[in-house]
Every structure is written in structure tokens, then in C-alpha cells.
mmCIF file of C-alpha atoms and ligand atoms in Angstrom:
data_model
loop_
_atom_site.group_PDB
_atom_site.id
_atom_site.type_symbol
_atom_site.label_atom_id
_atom_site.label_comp_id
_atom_site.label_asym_id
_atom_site.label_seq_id
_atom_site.Cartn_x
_atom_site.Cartn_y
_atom_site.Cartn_z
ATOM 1 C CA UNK A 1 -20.382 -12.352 11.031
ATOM 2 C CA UNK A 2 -21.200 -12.539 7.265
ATOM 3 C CA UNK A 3 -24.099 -14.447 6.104
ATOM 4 C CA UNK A 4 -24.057 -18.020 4.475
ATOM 5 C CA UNK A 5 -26.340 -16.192 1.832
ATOM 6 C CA UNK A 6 -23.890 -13.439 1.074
ATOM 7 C CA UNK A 7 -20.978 -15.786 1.175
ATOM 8 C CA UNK A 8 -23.237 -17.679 -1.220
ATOM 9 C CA UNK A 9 -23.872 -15.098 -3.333
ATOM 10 C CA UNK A 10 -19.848 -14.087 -3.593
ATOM 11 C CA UNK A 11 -19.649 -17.422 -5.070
ATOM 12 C CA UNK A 12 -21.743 -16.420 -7.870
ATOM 13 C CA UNK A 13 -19.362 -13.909 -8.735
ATOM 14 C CA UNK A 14 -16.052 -15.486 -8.189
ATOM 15 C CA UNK A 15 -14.822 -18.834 -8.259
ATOM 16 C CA UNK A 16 -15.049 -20.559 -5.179
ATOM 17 C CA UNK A 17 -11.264 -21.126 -4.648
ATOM 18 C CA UNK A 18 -10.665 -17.927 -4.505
ATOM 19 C CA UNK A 19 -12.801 -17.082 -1.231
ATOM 20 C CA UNK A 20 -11.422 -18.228 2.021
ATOM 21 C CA UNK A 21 -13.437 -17.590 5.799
ATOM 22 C CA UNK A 22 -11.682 -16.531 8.963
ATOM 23 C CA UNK A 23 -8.034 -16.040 6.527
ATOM 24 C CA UNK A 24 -5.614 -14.623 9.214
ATOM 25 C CA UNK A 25 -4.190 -11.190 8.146
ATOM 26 C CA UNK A 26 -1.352 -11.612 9.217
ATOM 27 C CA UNK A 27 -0.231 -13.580 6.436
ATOM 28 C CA UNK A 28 -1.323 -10.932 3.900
ATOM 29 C CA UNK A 29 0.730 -7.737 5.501
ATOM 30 C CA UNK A 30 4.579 -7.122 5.285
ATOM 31 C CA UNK A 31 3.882 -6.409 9.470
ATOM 32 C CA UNK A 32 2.922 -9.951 9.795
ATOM 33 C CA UNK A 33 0.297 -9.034 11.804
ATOM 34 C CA UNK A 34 -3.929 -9.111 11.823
ATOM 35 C CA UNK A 35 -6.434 -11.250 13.146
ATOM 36 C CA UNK A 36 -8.777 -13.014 11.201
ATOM 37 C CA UNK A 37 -10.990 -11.588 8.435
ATOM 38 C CA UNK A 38 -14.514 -13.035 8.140
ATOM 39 C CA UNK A 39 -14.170 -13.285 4.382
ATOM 40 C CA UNK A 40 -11.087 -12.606 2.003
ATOM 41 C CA UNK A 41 -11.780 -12.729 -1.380
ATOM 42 C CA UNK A 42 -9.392 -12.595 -4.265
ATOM 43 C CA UNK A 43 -10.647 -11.082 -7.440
ATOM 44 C CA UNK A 44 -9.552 -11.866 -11.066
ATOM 45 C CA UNK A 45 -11.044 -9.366 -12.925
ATOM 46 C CA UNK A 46 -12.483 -6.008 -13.379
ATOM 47 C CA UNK A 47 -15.951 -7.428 -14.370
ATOM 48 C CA UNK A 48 -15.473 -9.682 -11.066
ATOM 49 C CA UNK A 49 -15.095 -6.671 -8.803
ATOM 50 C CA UNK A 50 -17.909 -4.342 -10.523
ATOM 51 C CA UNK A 51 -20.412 -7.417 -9.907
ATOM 52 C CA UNK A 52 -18.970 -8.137 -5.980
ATOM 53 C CA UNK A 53 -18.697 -4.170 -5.358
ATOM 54 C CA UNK A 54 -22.134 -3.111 -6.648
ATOM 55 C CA UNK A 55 -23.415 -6.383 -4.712
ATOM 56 C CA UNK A 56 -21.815 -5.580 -1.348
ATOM 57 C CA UNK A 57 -23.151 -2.286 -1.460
ATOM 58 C CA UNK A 58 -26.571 -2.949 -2.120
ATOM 59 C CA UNK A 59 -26.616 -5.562 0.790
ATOM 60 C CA UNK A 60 -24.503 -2.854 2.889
ATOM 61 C CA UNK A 61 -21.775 -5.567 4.245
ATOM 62 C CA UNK A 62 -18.185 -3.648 5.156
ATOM 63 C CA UNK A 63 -15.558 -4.069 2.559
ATOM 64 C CA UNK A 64 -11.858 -2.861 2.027
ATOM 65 C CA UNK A 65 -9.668 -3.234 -0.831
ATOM 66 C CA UNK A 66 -6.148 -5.108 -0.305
ATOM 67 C CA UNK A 67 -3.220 -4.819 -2.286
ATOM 68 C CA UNK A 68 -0.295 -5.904 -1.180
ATOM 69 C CA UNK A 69 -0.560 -5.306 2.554
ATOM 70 C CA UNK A 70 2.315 -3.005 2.900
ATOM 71 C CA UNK A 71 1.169 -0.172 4.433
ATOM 72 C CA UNK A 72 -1.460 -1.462 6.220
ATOM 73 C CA UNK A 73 -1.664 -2.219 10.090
ATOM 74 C CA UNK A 74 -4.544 -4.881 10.866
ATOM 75 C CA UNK A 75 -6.216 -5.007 14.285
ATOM 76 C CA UNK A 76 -5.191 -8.748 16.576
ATOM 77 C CA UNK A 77 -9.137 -8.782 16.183
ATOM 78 C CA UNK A 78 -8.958 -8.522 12.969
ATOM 79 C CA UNK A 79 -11.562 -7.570 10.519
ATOM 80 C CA UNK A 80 -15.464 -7.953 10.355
ATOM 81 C CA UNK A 81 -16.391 -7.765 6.786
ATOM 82 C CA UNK A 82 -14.933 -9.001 3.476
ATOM 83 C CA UNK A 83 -11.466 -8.062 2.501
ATOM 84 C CA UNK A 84 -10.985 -7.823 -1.482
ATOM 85 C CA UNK A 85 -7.729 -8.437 -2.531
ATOM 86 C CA UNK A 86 -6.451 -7.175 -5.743
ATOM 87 C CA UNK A 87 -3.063 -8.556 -6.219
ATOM 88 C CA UNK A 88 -1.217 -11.216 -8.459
ATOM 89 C CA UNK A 89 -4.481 -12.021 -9.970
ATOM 90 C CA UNK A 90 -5.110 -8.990 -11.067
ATOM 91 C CA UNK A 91 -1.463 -8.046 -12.141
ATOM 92 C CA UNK A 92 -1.161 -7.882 -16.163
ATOM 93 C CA UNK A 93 1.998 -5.206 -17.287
ATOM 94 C CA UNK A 94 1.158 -4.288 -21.065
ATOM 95 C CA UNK A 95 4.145 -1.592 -22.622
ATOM 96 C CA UNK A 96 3.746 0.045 -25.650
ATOM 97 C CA UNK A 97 5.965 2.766 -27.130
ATOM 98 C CA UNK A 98 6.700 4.800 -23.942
ATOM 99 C CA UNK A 99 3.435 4.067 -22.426
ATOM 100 C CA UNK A 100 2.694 0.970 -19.669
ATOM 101 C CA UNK A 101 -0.719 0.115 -18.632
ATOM 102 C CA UNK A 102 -0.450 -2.278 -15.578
ATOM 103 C CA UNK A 103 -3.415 -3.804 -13.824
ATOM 104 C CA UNK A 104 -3.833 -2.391 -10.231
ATOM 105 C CA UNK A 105 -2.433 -5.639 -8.768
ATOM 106 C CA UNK A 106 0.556 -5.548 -10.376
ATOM 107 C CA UNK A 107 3.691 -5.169 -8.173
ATOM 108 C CA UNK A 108 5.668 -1.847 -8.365
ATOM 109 C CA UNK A 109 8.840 -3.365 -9.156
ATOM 110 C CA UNK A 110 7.599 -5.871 -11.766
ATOM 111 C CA UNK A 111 6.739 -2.152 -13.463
ATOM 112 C CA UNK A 112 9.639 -0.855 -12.623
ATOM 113 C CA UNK A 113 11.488 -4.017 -14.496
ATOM 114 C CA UNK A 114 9.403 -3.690 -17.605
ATOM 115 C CA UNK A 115 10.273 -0.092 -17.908
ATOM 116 C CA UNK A 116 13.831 -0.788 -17.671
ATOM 117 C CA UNK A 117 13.356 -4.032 -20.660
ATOM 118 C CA UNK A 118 12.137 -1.137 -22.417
ATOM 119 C CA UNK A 119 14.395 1.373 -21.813
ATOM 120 C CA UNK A 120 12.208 3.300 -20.206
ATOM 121 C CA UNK A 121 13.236 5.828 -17.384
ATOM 122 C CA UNK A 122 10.577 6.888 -14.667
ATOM 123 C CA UNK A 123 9.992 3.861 -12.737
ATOM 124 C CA UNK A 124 13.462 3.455 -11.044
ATOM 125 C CA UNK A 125 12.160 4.906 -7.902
ATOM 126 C CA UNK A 126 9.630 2.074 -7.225
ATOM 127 C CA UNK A 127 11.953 -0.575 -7.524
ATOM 128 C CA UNK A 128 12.312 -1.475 -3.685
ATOM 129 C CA UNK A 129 8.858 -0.262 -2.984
ATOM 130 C CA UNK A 130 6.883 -3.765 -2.020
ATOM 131 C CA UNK A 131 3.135 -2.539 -2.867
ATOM 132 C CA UNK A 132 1.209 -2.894 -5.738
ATOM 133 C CA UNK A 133 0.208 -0.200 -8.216
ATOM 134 C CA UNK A 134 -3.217 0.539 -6.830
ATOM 135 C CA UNK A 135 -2.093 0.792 -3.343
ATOM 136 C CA UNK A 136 0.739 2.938 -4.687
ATOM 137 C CA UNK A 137 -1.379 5.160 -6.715
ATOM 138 C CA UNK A 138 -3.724 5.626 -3.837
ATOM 139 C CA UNK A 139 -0.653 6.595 -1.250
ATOM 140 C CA UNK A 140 1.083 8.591 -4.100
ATOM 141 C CA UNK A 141 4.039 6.367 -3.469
ATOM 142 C CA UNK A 142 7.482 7.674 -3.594
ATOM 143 C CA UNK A 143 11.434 7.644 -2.907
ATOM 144 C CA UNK A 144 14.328 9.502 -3.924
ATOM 145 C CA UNK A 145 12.695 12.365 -5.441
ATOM 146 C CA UNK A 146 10.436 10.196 -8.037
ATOM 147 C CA UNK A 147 6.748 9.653 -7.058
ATOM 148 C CA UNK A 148 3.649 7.724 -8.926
ATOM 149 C CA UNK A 149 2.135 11.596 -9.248
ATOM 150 C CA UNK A 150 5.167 11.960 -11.750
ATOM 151 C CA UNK A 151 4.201 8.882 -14.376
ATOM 152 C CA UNK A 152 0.569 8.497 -13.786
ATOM 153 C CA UNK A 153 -1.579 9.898 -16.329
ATOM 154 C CA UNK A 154 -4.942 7.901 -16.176
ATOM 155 C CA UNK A 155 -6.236 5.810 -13.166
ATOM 156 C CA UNK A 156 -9.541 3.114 -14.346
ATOM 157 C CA UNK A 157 -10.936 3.563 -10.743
ATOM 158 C CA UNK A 158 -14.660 0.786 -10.315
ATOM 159 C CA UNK A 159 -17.153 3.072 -7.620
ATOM 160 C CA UNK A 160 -19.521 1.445 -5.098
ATOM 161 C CA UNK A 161 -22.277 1.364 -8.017
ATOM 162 C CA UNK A 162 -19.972 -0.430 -10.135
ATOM 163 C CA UNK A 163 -19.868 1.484 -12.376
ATOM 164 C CA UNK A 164 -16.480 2.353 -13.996
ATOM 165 C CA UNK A 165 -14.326 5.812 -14.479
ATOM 166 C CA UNK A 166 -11.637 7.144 -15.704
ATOM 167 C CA UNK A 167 -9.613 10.004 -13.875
ATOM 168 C CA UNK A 168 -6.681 11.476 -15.134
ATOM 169 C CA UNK A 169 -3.814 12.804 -13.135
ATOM 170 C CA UNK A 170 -5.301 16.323 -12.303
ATOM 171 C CA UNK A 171 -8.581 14.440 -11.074
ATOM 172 C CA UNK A 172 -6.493 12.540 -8.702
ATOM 173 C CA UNK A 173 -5.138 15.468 -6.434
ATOM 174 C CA UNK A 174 -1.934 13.863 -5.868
ATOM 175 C CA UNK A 175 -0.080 15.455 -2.773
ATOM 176 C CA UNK A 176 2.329 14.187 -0.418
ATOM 177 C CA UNK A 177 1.260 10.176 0.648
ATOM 178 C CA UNK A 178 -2.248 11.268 -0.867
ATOM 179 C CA UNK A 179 -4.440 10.796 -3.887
ATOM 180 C CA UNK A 180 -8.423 11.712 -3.874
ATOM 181 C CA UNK A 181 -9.110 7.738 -4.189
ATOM 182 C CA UNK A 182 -8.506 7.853 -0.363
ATOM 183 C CA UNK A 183 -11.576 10.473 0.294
ATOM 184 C CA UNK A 184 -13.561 8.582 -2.270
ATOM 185 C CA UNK A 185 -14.995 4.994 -2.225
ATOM 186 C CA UNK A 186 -12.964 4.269 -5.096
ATOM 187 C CA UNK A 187 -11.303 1.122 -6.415
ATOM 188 C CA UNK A 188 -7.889 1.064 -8.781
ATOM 189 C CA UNK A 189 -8.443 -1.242 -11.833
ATOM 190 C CA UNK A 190 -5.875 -0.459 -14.157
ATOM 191 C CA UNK A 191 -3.291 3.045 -14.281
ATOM 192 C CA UNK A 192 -1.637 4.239 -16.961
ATOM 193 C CA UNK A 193 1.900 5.700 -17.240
ATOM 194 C CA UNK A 194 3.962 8.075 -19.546
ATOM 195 C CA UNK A 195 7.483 7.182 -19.417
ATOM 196 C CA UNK A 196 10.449 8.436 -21.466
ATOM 197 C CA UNK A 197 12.935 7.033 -23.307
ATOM 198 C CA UNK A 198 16.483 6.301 -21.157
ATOM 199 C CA UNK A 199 19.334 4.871 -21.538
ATOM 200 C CA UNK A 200 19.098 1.030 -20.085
ATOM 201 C CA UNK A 201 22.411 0.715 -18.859
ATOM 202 C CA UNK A 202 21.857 3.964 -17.042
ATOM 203 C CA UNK A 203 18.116 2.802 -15.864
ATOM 204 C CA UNK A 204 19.654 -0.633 -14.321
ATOM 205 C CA UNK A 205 22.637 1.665 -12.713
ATOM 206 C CA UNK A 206 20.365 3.438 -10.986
ATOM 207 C CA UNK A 207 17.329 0.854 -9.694
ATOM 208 C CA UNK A 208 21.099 -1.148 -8.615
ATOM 209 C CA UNK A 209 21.929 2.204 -6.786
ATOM 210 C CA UNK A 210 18.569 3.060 -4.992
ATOM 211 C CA UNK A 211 18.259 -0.886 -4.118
ATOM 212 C CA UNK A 212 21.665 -0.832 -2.589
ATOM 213 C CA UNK A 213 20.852 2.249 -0.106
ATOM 214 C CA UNK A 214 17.552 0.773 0.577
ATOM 215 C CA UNK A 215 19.261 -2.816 1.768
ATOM 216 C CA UNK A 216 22.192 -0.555 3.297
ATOM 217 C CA UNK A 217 19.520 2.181 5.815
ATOM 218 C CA UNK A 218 16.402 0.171 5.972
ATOM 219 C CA UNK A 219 15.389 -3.172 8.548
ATOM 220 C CA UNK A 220 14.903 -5.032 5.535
ATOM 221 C CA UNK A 221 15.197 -7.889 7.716
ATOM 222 C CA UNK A 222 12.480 -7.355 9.587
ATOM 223 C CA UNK A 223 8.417 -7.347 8.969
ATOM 224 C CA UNK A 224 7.567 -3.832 9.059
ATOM 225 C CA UNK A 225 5.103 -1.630 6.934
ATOM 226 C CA UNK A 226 8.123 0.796 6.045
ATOM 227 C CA UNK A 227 7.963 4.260 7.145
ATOM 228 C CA UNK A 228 5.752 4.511 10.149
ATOM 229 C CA UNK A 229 4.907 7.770 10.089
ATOM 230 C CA UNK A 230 5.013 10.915 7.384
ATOM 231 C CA UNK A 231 7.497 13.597 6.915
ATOM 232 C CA UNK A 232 6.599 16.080 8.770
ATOM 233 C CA UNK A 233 7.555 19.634 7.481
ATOM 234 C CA UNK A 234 10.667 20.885 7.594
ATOM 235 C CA UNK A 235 12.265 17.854 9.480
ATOM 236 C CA UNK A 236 12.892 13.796 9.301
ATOM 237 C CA UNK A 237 11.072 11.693 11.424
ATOM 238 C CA UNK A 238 13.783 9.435 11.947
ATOM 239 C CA UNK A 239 16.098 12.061 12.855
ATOM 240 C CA UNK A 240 13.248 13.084 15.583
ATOM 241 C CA UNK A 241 12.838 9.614 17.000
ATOM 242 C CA UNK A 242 16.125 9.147 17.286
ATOM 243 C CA UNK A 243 17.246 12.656 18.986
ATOM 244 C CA UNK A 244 14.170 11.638 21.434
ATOM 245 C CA UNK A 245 16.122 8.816 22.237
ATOM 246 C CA UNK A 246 13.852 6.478 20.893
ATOM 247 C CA UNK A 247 16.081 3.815 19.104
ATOM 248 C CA UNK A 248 15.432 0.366 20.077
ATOM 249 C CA UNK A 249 12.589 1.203 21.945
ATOM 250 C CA UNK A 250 10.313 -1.556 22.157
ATOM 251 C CA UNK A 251 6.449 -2.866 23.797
ATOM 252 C CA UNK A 252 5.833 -6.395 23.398
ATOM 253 C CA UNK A 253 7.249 -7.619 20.099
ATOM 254 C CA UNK A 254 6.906 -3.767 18.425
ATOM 255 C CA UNK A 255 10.284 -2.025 18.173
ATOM 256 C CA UNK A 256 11.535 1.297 16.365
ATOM 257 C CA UNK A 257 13.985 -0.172 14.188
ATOM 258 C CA UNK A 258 17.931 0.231 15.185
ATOM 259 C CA UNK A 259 19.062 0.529 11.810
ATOM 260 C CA UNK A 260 16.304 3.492 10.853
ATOM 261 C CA UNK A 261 14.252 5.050 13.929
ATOM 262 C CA UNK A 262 11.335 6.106 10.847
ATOM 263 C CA UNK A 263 10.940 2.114 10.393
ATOM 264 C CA UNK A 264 8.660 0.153 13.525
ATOM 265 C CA UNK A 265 9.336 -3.052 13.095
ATOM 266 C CA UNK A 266 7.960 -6.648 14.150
ATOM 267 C CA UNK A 267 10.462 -8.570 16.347
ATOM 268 C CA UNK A 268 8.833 -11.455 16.006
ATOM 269 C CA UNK A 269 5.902 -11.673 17.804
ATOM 270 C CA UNK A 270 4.083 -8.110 17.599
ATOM 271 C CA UNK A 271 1.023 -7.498 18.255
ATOM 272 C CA UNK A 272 -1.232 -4.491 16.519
ATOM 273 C CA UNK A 273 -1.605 -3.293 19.836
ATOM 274 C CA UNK A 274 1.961 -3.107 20.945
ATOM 275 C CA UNK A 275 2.653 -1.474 17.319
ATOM 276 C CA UNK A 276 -0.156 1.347 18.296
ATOM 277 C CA UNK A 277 1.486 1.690 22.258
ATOM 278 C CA UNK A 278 5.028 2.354 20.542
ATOM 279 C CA UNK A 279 3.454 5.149 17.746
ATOM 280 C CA UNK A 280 1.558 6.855 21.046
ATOM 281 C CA UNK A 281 4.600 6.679 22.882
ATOM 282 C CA UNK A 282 6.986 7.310 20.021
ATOM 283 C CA UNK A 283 4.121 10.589 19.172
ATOM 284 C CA UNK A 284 4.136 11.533 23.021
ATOM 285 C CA UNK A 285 7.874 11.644 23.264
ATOM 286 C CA UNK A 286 8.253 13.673 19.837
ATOM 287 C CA UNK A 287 5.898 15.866 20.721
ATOM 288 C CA UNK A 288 7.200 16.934 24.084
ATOM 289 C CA UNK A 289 10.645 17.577 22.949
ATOM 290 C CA UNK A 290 10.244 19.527 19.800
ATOM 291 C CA UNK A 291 6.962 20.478 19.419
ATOM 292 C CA UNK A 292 6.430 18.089 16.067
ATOM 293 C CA UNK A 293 2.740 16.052 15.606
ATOM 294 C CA UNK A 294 3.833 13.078 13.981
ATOM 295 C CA UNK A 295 1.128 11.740 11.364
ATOM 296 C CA UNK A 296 1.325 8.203 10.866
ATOM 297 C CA UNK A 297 1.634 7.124 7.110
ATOM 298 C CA UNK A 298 0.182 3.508 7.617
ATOM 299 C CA UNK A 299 -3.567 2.520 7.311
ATOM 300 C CA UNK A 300 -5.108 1.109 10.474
ATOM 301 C CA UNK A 301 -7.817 -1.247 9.725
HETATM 302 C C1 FAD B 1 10.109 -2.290 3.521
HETATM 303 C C2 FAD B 1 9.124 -1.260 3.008
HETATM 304 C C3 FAD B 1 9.577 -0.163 2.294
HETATM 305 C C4 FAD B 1 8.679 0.792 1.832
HETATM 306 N N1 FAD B 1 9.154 1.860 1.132
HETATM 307 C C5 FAD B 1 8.293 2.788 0.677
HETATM 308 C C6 FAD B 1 8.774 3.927 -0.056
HETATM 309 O O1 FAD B 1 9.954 4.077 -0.319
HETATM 310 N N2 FAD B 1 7.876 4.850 -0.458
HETATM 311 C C7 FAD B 1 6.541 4.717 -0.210
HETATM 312 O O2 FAD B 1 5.767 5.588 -0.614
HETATM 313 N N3 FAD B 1 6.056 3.660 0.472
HETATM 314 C C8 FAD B 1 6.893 2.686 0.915
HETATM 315 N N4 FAD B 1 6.407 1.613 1.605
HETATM 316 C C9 FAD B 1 4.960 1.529 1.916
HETATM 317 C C10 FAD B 1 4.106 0.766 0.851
HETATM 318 O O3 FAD B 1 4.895 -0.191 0.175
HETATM 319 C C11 FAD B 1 3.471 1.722 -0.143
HETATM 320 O O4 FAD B 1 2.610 2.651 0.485
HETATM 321 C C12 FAD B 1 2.643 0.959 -1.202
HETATM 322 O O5 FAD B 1 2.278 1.839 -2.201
HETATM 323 C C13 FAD B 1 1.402 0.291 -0.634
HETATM 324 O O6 FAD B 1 0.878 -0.567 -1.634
HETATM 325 P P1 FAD B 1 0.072 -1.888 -1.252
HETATM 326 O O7 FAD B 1 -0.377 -2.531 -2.510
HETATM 327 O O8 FAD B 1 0.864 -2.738 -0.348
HETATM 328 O O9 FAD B 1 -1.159 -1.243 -0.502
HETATM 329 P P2 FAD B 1 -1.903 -1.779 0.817
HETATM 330 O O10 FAD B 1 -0.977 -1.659 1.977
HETATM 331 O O11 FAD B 1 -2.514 -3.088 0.557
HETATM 332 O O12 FAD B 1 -3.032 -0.667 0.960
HETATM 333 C C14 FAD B 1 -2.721 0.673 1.246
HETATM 334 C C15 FAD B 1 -3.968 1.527 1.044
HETATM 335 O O13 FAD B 1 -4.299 1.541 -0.337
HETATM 336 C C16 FAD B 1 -5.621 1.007 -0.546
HETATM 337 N N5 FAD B 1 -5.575 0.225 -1.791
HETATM 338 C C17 FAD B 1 -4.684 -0.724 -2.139
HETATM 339 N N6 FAD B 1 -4.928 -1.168 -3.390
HETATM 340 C C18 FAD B 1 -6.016 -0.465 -3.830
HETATM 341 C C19 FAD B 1 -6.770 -0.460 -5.051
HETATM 342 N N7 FAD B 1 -6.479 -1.262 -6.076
HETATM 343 N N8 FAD B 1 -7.823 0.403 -5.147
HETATM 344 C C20 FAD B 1 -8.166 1.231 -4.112
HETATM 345 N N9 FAD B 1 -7.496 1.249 -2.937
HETATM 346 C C21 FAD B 1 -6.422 0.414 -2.801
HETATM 347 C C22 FAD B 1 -5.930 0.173 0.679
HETATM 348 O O14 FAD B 1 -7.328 0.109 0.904
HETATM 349 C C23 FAD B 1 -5.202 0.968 1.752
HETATM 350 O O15 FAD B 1 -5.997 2.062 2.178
HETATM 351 C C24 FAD B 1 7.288 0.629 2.076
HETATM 352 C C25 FAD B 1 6.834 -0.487 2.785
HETATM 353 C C26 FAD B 1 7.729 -1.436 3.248
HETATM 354 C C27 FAD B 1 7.226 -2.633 3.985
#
């Protein structure tokens, strides 16, 4: 439990409407599933987050940083510290020339709209990706052969002290689902992209295409945190679920998808833990058939 002095303090930093106690996760995740954190606490600023950062550190009470909840998996018991969410608060899109600066909390396809107003190209990949650009600068978010590794050229990161940085793309040791902000306690402020110039009838043709396949393989229709697990070399894990027989399986409420074996997906009434039994059993299964570890690409928090 967090103290009445820290939760005190937080409202020196932040305006009090913007902290809420015991706020049920499961309203913040695409899953639609998380217990209760003690604290959840919604940041407006930069200079808000260097003052609530440096301050939770020094008093050494547990914090994660929140986007949008879409690759994230939160325990039924939910979580025992203070979640910071940087989302629509935090979500300014500024474009100039071929360059966009959005604020971490900004959502991908809001970015991915202003590019294509501009007629910049770049961005179409992101436009069905639900997460916000700090959460998809961390993962290294991609689809269809374009990734944030591609466009990002400087990330404003605040660390534990406070204190604030700027890394540019090499820094950032972009790989496959990965970025260095998720070895470092780091937290996205701002990222800058280099776009060039398109054609805008060609730019909207092709977020319209992407969008379409999206809607036409994925359980859109379902609370999920989109692919469950990574690609792992040389094969699909769809393709590997599926050829284990795995579609439609289910525990509780948690399901792999029938429309896309990759996607687990919430039913209705999922638990976290009957999310985790159907990734062991989905990783069991894999495993003893063709020899593949599956790596799940969600957080667990
Ligand atoms: C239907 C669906 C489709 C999807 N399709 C794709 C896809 O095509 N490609 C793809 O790559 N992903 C996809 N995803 C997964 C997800 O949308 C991306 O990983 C996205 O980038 C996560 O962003 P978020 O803001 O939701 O991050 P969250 O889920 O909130 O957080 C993810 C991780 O990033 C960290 N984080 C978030 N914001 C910050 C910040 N500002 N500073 C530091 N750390 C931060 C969190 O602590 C956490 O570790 C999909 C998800 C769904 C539900």
C-alpha cells in the first residue's frame, strides 16, 4: 500500500484530478484485463514527470510507465505501486517541413494521419497499430515491412534522476520488438521523425490498404493485446499454433483467436491467469511438435 504522505506529495506535483486510488486496469489495456493499481496517475507534462520520477525514486516506491495499454498483460491482482500514464495528456503532434515531433502520448495513428495531411510517407505502417508513440518506440513497433526504427531519429527520454536526455536512433539499439529504453529505466517524452515527401493520394491508398487486411486477418473484435508472442526465426507463430492444432483453444475466458492463431484473445471474461495457462500451454504444445521456443511479445506486469 502507498502512503497518504506520498499520495500527498504526488499532489504537489500534479493536479489532483488527475490521480485516482485502487483504478482497475482493466479499463486501461486493449486485454480488458488487470486488477487494481494502488495509484494511477496521469501526467501532463514533461516538467510533471521529471518532478514525480525523481520523487518516486528518492522515496523508492515501484513505478511503471503506461501508454496506451496495448501490449501489456496486467496481473487479476493487479499492481502495487503507482502506474504513470502518459497518454492523451501528453499527446501534442507538431509537423514541420518533413519532420514531426509528437509527444510520447500521442497515438500512432493520429501520427500516421498528420503525415498523410502533409504528404508525408513513412508512417502508413502505424496506422492500425493502437499504442502510443512511446510505447511504440520502446517495442520498436512495426507491420508490413515499416517499423518506428525506420523514422525515428531522436527520442527526449526523462531518467530516474529526472534529469532529461536526448538519444538518437543509433543510441536506441533498435532490433526486432526492442529498443535499449527497455534495459534502461528510461521514460519517452517526446520522439522525433524524418519523413519524406509522398504522394497523398498514394499515402491514403495505402494506410486504406494495410487497414483493410488488418480488419480482414485480425480479431479486431475482440480485446486482445495483438500478437501474443514474437516471430520466431525462420517461421510464423500463427502458422505454428495453428499446425499444433491450437485454434480455438481456450481456459476460462482466454482463447487463441479463430480468425489468427498469433492473436489470444479475451472472450469476455478472461482472466490474466487463464491468458498465462493458454501461452504455457500454447508454448508446451509448440514446443513439442517442432522444436520452436515461443517468446511472448507482451509485457507482464
Ligand atoms: C489489435 C492490436 C494490433 C496490434 N498490432 C501491432 C502491430 O502491427 N505491430 C506492433 O509492433 N504492435 C502491435 N500491437 C501491439 C501494441 O499496439 C504495440 O506494441 C504498441 O507500440 C504499444 O504501445 P502502448 O502505448 O500501448 O504501450 P503499452 O502497452 O502501454 O506499454 C508497452 C511497454 O512500453 C512501455 N512504455 C509505454 N510508453 C512508454 C513511455 N512513454 N516511456 C517509456 N516506456 C513506455 C511500457 O512500460 C511497457 O513496457 C497491436 C496491439 C493490438 C491490441
Amino acid at each position: 500500500m502507498i502512503s497518504a504522505a506520498v499520495i500527498e506529495a504526488l499532489k504537489g506535483y500534479v493536479p489532483e484530478e488527475n490521480i485516482s486510488l485502487q483504478e482497475k486496469m482493466a479499463g486501461h489495456t486493449t486485454f480488458r484485463i488487470g486488477g487494481p493499481a494502488d495509484c494511477f496517475l496521469q501526467l501532463e507534462s514533461e516538467e510533471q514527470l521529471r518532478k514525480v520520477q525523481k520523487y518516486l525514486n528518492l522515496v523508492e516506491e515501484p513505478y511503471f510507465i503506461l501508454g496506451n495499454g496495448s501490449n501489456l498483460l496486467v496481473s487479476d491482482r493487479g499492481y502495487q505501486g503507482i502506474i504513470l500514464q502518459i497518454g492523451q495528456k501528453m499527446s501534442r503532434i507538431q509537423v514541420s517541413g518533413n519532420t514531426i515531433i509528437a509527444q510520447a502520448g500521442a497515438p500512432l495513428s493520429q501520427v500516421s494521419k498528420a503525415a498523410y495531411e502533409h504528404g508525408l510517407s513513412g508512417m502508413e505502417f502505424a496506422a492500425g497499430i493502437p499504442g502510443t508513440v512511446g510505447g511504440g518506440v520502446v517495442m520498436n513497433a512495426g507491420a508490413y515491412g515499416g517499423e518506428m526504427s525506420q523514422v525515428v531519429t531522436m527520442v527526449r527520454v526523462v531518467d530516474k534522476n529526472g534529469e532529461i536526455m536526448e538519444l538518437d536512433n543509433s543510441t536506441m539499439e533498435f532490433d526486432y520488438r526492442y529498443s535499449a529504453i527497455k534495459k534502461y529505466p528510461f521514460t519517452v517524452t517526446e520522439v522525433t521523425m524524418k519523413l519524406t515527401e509522398g504522394n497523398k493520394e498514394e499515402i491514403r491508398a495505402r494506410i486504406k490498404e494495410l487497414v483493410a487486411k488488418r480488419r480482414e486477418k485480425q480479431p479486431l473484435d475482440y480485446p486482445s493485446a495483438g500478437s501474443t508472442f514474437k516471430r520466431p526465426e525462420g517461421h510464423f507463430a500463427g502458422k505454428l499454433i495453428m499446425d499444433a492444432g491450437m485454434r480455438g483453444f481456450q481456459i476460462g475466458g482466454a482463447r487463441v483467436s479463430d480468425k489468427h492463431c498469433g492473436f489470444i484473445v479475451n472472450t469476455g471474461n478472461a482472466t490474466a491467469e487463464d491468458v498465462k495457462d493458454v501461452i504455457a500451454e500454447v508454448q508446451d504444445r509448440v514446443k513439442e511438435l517442432f522444436r520452436v521456443e515461443l517468446e511472448p511479445e507482451i509485457i507482464f506486469l
